[in-house]
Coordinates of C-alpha atoms in Angstrom, one line a residue:
P1 CA -16.5 -7.5 -14.7
N2 CA -14.4 -10.7 -15.1
R3 CA -17.7 -12.7 -15.9
P4 CA -19.1 -13.4 -19.3
S5 CA -22.7 -12.2 -18.2
P6 CA -22.0 -9.6 -15.0
L7 CA -23.8 -10.6 -11.6
G8 CA -24.6 -7.8 -9.1
V9 CA -24.3 -8.5 -5.4
T10 CA -26.3 -6.7 -2.6
T11 CA -26.8 -6.8 1.0
V12 CA -30.4 -6.0 1.6
K13 CA -32.6 -5.2 4.7
L14 CA -35.4 -8.1 4.8
L15 CA -38.8 -6.0 6.0
K16 CA -41.3 -9.3 5.7
I17 CA -41.7 -12.9 3.8
E18 CA -45.2 -13.2 2.5
G19 CA -45.7 -17.0 1.1
E20 CA -42.7 -17.0 -1.7
V21 CA -42.2 -13.4 -1.8
L22 CA -39.9 -11.4 0.1
S23 CA -40.0 -7.8 0.5
V24 CA -37.0 -5.8 1.0
S25 CA -35.0 -2.6 0.4
G26 CA -31.8 -1.4 -0.5
L27 CA -31.5 -3.9 -4.0
D28 CA -29.6 -2.1 -6.5
A29 CA -31.2 -3.9 -9.1
V30 CA -33.4 -2.5 -12.2
D31 CA -36.9 -3.5 -12.4
G32 CA -37.6 -6.7 -14.2
S33 CA -33.7 -8.1 -13.2
P34 CA -33.6 -11.7 -12.5
V35 CA -32.7 -13.2 -9.2
Y36 CA -30.2 -16.0 -9.5
D37 CA -29.2 -16.7 -5.8
I38 CA -30.3 -15.8 -2.4
K39 CA -28.3 -16.2 0.4
P40 CA -28.6 -15.7 4.5
Y41 CA -26.8 -12.5 5.8
A42 CA -23.1 -13.6 7.2
K43 CA -21.6 -10.1 9.1
V44 CA -18.1 -11.5 7.9
F45 CA -18.7 -11.1 4.5
D46 CA -22.3 -8.8 3.9
E47 CA -21.6 -5.9 6.3
I48 CA -21.8 -2.6 4.0
D49 CA -19.2 -1.0 5.7
G50 CA -16.8 -4.4 4.6
E51 CA -13.1 -2.5 5.8
K52 CA -14.4 -1.4 9.0
T53 CA -16.1 -4.7 9.6
G54 CA -13.7 -6.3 8.5
R55 CA -11.3 -4.8 11.3
D56 CA -13.7 -5.2 14.0
W57 CA -15.1 -8.9 13.1
C58 CA -11.3 -9.9 13.0
L59 CA -10.7 -8.4 16.1
T60 CA -13.7 -10.2 17.7
N61 CA -12.8 -13.3 16.2
P62 CA -9.8 -13.5 14.8
R63 CA -9.8 -16.7 13.6
S64 CA -12.5 -16.3 11.5
P65 CA -11.2 -15.2 8.0
M66 CA -9.0 -18.6 8.0
A67 CA -12.2 -20.8 9.0
V68 CA -13.9 -19.1 5.9
L69 CA -11.0 -20.8 3.6
I70 CA -11.1 -24.0 5.7
G71 CA -14.6 -24.2 5.1
S72 CA -14.5 -23.3 1.7
N73 CA -11.8 -25.5 1.2
D74 CA -9.5 -22.9 -0.3
L75 CA -6.3 -24.1 -0.3
A76 CA -4.3 -22.0 -2.4
G77 CA -5.8 -19.1 0.6
C78 CA -4.7 -20.6 2.9
L79 CA -1.5 -20.8 1.7
S80 CA -1.1 -17.6 0.8
E81 CA -1.7 -16.7 4.9
A82 CA 0.8 -19.5 5.8
G83 CA 3.3 -17.9 3.3
K84 CA 2.9 -15.1 5.5
L85 CA 4.2 -16.7 8.6
H86 CA 7.0 -19.0 6.6
G87 CA 8.4 -16.2 4.5
H88 CA 8.5 -18.0 1.5
F89 CA 6.5 -20.6 -0.3
C90 CA 7.7 -24.2 -0.6
P91 CA 6.3 -27.8 -0.6
G92 CA 7.0 -28.6 2.8
L93 CA 4.9 -25.4 4.1
S94 CA 2.0 -27.0 1.3
L95 CA 2.3 -29.9 3.0
G96 CA 1.4 -28.6 6.7
V97 CA -1.4 -26.2 4.9
Y98 CA -2.7 -29.5 3.2
A99 CA -2.7 -31.9 6.2
A100 CA -4.3 -28.9 8.4
V101 CA -7.4 -28.4 6.2
T102 CA -7.4 -32.4 5.7
G103 CA -7.6 -32.7 9.2
M104 CA -9.4 -29.6 10.5
K105 CA -12.3 -30.3 8.2
R106 CA -12.6 -33.7 9.5
I107 CA -12.3 -33.0 12.9
A108 CA -12.7 -29.7 13.9
S109 CA -16.2 -29.2 15.0
S110 CA -15.7 -25.2 15.6
I111 CA -13.2 -22.5 15.1
A112 CA -9.7 -22.6 17.0
D113 CA -9.6 -20.1 19.6
G114 CA -6.2 -20.6 20.9
M115 CA -7.4 -21.9 24.5
E116 CA -6.1 -25.4 24.1
G117 CA -9.4 -27.0 23.4
L118 CA -7.8 -28.2 19.9
C119 CA -3.9 -29.4 20.0
A120 CA -1.9 -30.0 17.3
V121 CA 0.7 -32.6 18.2
I122 CA 3.8 -32.3 15.7
E123 CA 6.4 -34.9 15.2
V124 CA 8.9 -32.6 13.3
N125 CA 10.7 -29.1 13.6
S126 CA 10.5 -28.1 9.5
C127 CA 8.3 -26.4 7.1
F128 CA 5.6 -28.6 7.2
A129 CA 5.3 -27.6 11.3
D130 CA 4.3 -23.7 10.2
G131 CA 1.6 -24.7 7.3
I132 CA 0.3 -26.7 10.8
Q133 CA 0.2 -23.6 13.1
A134 CA -1.0 -21.0 10.2
V135 CA -3.7 -23.0 9.7
T136 CA -5.0 -25.1 12.7
G137 CA -4.1 -21.7 14.9
C138 CA -2.1 -24.1 17.2
T139 CA 1.0 -22.7 18.2
F140 CA 4.0 -22.7 21.3
G141 CA 2.4 -19.4 22.4
N142 CA -1.2 -20.6 23.0
N143 CA 0.2 -23.8 24.3
S144 CA -2.1 -26.1 21.8
L145 CA 0.9 -27.0 19.5
I146 CA 2.7 -30.2 21.4
Y147 CA 6.2 -30.9 19.6
R148 CA 7.1 -34.7 19.7
D149 CA 11.1 -35.1 18.7
I150 CA 10.6 -38.0 16.3
G151 CA 11.3 -36.7 12.8
K152 CA 8.5 -37.6 11.0
T153 CA 6.6 -35.6 8.6
A154 CA 3.1 -36.4 10.4
V155 CA 0.6 -34.2 12.8
T156 CA -2.3 -35.1 15.0
L157 CA -5.1 -33.2 15.8
A158 CA -7.4 -34.2 19.0
H159 CA -9.9 -32.3 20.9
R160 CA -9.0 -31.8 24.6
G161 CA -11.4 -34.6 26.4
K162 CA -11.7 -36.9 23.8
P163 CA -9.8 -40.2 23.6
E164 CA -9.1 -40.2 19.6
G165 CA -7.2 -38.0 18.0
L166 CA -6.6 -37.7 13.4
R167 CA -3.0 -38.1 12.3
I168 CA -1.9 -37.0 9.1
M169 CA 1.2 -38.5 7.9
V170 CA 2.8 -37.5 4.4
K171 CA 3.3 -40.5 2.6
P172 CA 7.0 -41.8 1.6
A173 CA 6.1 -41.8 -2.0
F174 CA 6.1 -37.3 -2.0
R175 CA 9.5 -37.1 -2.3
E176 CA 9.6 -39.2 -5.8
I177 CA 6.6 -37.5 -7.0
L178 CA 8.2 -34.1 -6.2
Q179 CA 11.4 -35.4 -8.3
K180 CA 9.0 -36.8 -11.0
D181 CA 7.0 -33.5 -11.3
F182 CA 9.3 -30.6 -9.9
P183 CA 12.6 -31.9 -11.1
V184 CA 13.8 -28.3 -11.3
Y185 CA 13.0 -27.5 -7.5
S186 CA 14.6 -30.7 -6.6
L187 CA 17.8 -29.7 -8.2
L188 CA 18.0 -26.2 -6.7
F189 CA 16.8 -27.4 -3.7
D190 CA 20.0 -29.8 -3.3
R191 CA 22.1 -27.1 -4.5
V192 CA 20.8 -24.2 -2.2
V193 CA 19.3 -25.9 0.8
R194 CA 21.9 -28.9 1.3
E195 CA 24.3 -28.0 0.0
R196 CA 24.3 -24.4 1.3
G197 CA 25.6 -23.2 -2.1
G198 CA 24.5 -21.7 -5.5
D199 CA 24.3 -17.5 -6.1
E200 CA 22.0 -15.1 -5.9
K201 CA 20.3 -16.2 -9.4
D202 CA 19.7 -19.9 -7.7
M203 CA 18.5 -18.5 -4.9
A204 CA 15.8 -16.3 -7.1
D205 CA 15.2 -19.6 -9.0
F206 CA 14.5 -21.6 -6.2
K207 CA 12.1 -19.1 -4.5
E208 CA 10.3 -19.0 -7.8
K209 CA 10.1 -22.9 -8.6
G210 CA 9.6 -23.4 -5.0
R211 CA 6.0 -21.4 -5.3
E212 CA 5.2 -23.3 -8.3
A213 CA 5.7 -26.7 -6.6
S214 CA 4.1 -25.4 -3.5
F215 CA 0.8 -24.1 -5.2
G216 CA 1.1 -27.1 -7.5
I217 CA 0.9 -29.7 -5.3
L218 CA -2.3 -28.5 -4.0
S219 CA -3.9 -29.7 -6.9
Y220 CA -3.0 -33.5 -5.9
P221 CA -5.8 -35.5 -4.5
S222 CA -5.3 -35.6 -0.4
D223 CA -5.1 -39.5 -0.4
S224 CA -2.1 -39.5 -3.0
L225 CA -0.1 -37.3 -0.6
F226 CA -1.4 -38.5 3.0
I227 CA -2.1 -41.3 5.3
V228 CA -4.7 -40.2 7.7
R229 CA -6.4 -42.5 10.3
E230 CA -8.1 -42.2 13.8
V231 CA -5.4 -43.1 16.4
P232 CA -5.8 -43.1 20.3
V233 CA -4.5 -40.0 21.7
T234 CA -3.5 -38.4 25.4
L235 CA -2.4 -34.8 25.8
P236 CA -0.7 -32.9 28.4
P237 CA -2.7 -31.6 30.9
Y238 CA -3.3 -27.7 30.2
A239 CA -0.4 -25.3 30.7
P240 CA 0.1 -24.6 34.5
M241 CA 0.3 -21.1 35.8
V242 CA 3.6 -20.7 37.7
N243 CA 5.1 -18.0 39.6
S244 CA 8.3 -15.8 38.3
L245 CA 11.1 -15.8 40.6
R246 CA 14.5 -13.8 40.4
C247 CA 17.9 -16.0 40.2
D248 CA 20.4 -15.3 42.4
R249 CA 23.1 -14.8 39.8
C250 CA 21.9 -13.0 37.4
G251 CA 18.8 -11.2 38.9
E252 CA 16.4 -12.1 35.9
E253 CA 13.0 -13.2 36.7
V254 CA 12.5 -16.9 35.6
M255 CA 9.3 -19.2 35.9
E256 CA 9.6 -21.2 38.8
T257 CA 9.5 -24.5 36.8
K258 CA 13.0 -23.4 35.2
T259 CA 14.8 -22.7 38.1
V260 CA 17.3 -24.8 39.8
K261 CA 19.1 -25.4 42.7
K262 CA 23.1 -25.3 43.1
D263 CA 25.3 -24.4 45.3
G264 CA 22.6 -23.2 47.9
L265 CA 21.2 -20.6 45.1
L266 CA 18.2 -20.9 43.0
L267 CA 19.3 -20.3 39.4
C268 CA 17.7 -20.0 36.1
R269 CA 18.8 -22.4 33.6
S270 CA 21.0 -20.4 31.6
C271 CA 23.1 -19.6 35.0
G272 CA 22.5 -23.0 36.1
G273 CA 24.8 -24.9 33.4
G274 CA 22.3 -26.0 30.7
Y275 CA 19.1 -26.1 29.0
P276 CA 17.2 -28.2 26.3
C277 CA 17.2 -26.2 23.1
L278 CA 15.0 -26.6 19.8
T279 CA 17.1 -26.2 16.6
G280 CA 16.9 -27.5 13.1
A281 CA 18.4 -30.7 15.0
G282 CA 15.8 -31.4 17.3
I283 CA 16.0 -30.9 20.9
V284 CA 19.7 -30.6 21.8
C285 CA 21.1 -30.0 25.3
H286 CA 23.2 -26.3 25.1
C287 CA 25.6 -26.1 28.2
G288 CA 26.4 -22.9 29.2

C-alpha cells in the first residue's frame, strides 16, 4: 500500500520445473499479472503461519533475526534491537552497533551461537559495549565477551582457533564530529551526564537528541568513524567447569575457583575480605 505501483508477495509450492517454466500452486495473482522477481524459499521470511513460525524459528535459532539484520546491513534495525538492551539510544550505543556490524560482516562466517566460537574482546565498559553485545551475541553470560580494562573505545572480534582477529577502534576525531554535527546533544550530555544536573525537561531533551544523534551517526561512512585492522590475538581458554563449594562462614555456595582459605576456613571472597568489582570506573577492588 505504500508503493506507487503495488506489488504482491506470495509463498507458493513449486510443483515442477520444465526448462524456464515453473509450475506452482497457491499463487495469489490475476491471470496475466507480470512477475517481477522470484526468490528461493527462506523459512524465517516465508512460512505461511509467520507469527508462529517466527516464534518457533527463534526458539531454534535465537540469533537468526539479528543475523538477518546484519546480512542486509540494516544498521537502524540493529540499533533498534540494541536499544532494548541498553534502555535508551545514544551515540556510544550507536558506535558499538556500527562497529559490531562492520566486524561481523567481515569476520563472522556463521551466526554467533554463544558457545564461545566467536569472541568479542572489548576495551571499555561503556555504552559502546552494549552495542557490541547486542549485535554480536557475545556476552559475559555465555563467556564469549572478554573485558580488558584498558579504556579505549575498541573491540576485537576473533574466532577461536584462528591467530588473527579484527580490531575496530573509534577514531579520536569522532568527538569533533559529534560536537560539530550534533551540538545540542553535546551540550545536554555535559549538563545531564557530566555534571549530573538539569531538570526533567533537560533529561527528556537529552534522550530525544541522543536518539537523533544515535540514528544520524549510522549515515556516516564507516571509514570516517573507525580504524579497522587485522591484529594477532590470543583468546583465553574455554570457560572451565568447576565445582561449587560451601563457604564455611556464610554457608552459601560459591565457585571453587572463587574461594580463599583464611584461618583454616574455606571462604567466599565476600567473607574473605575483598574481591575485584567492575564498576563505571573499571575494575576496582572492593574490600569487605
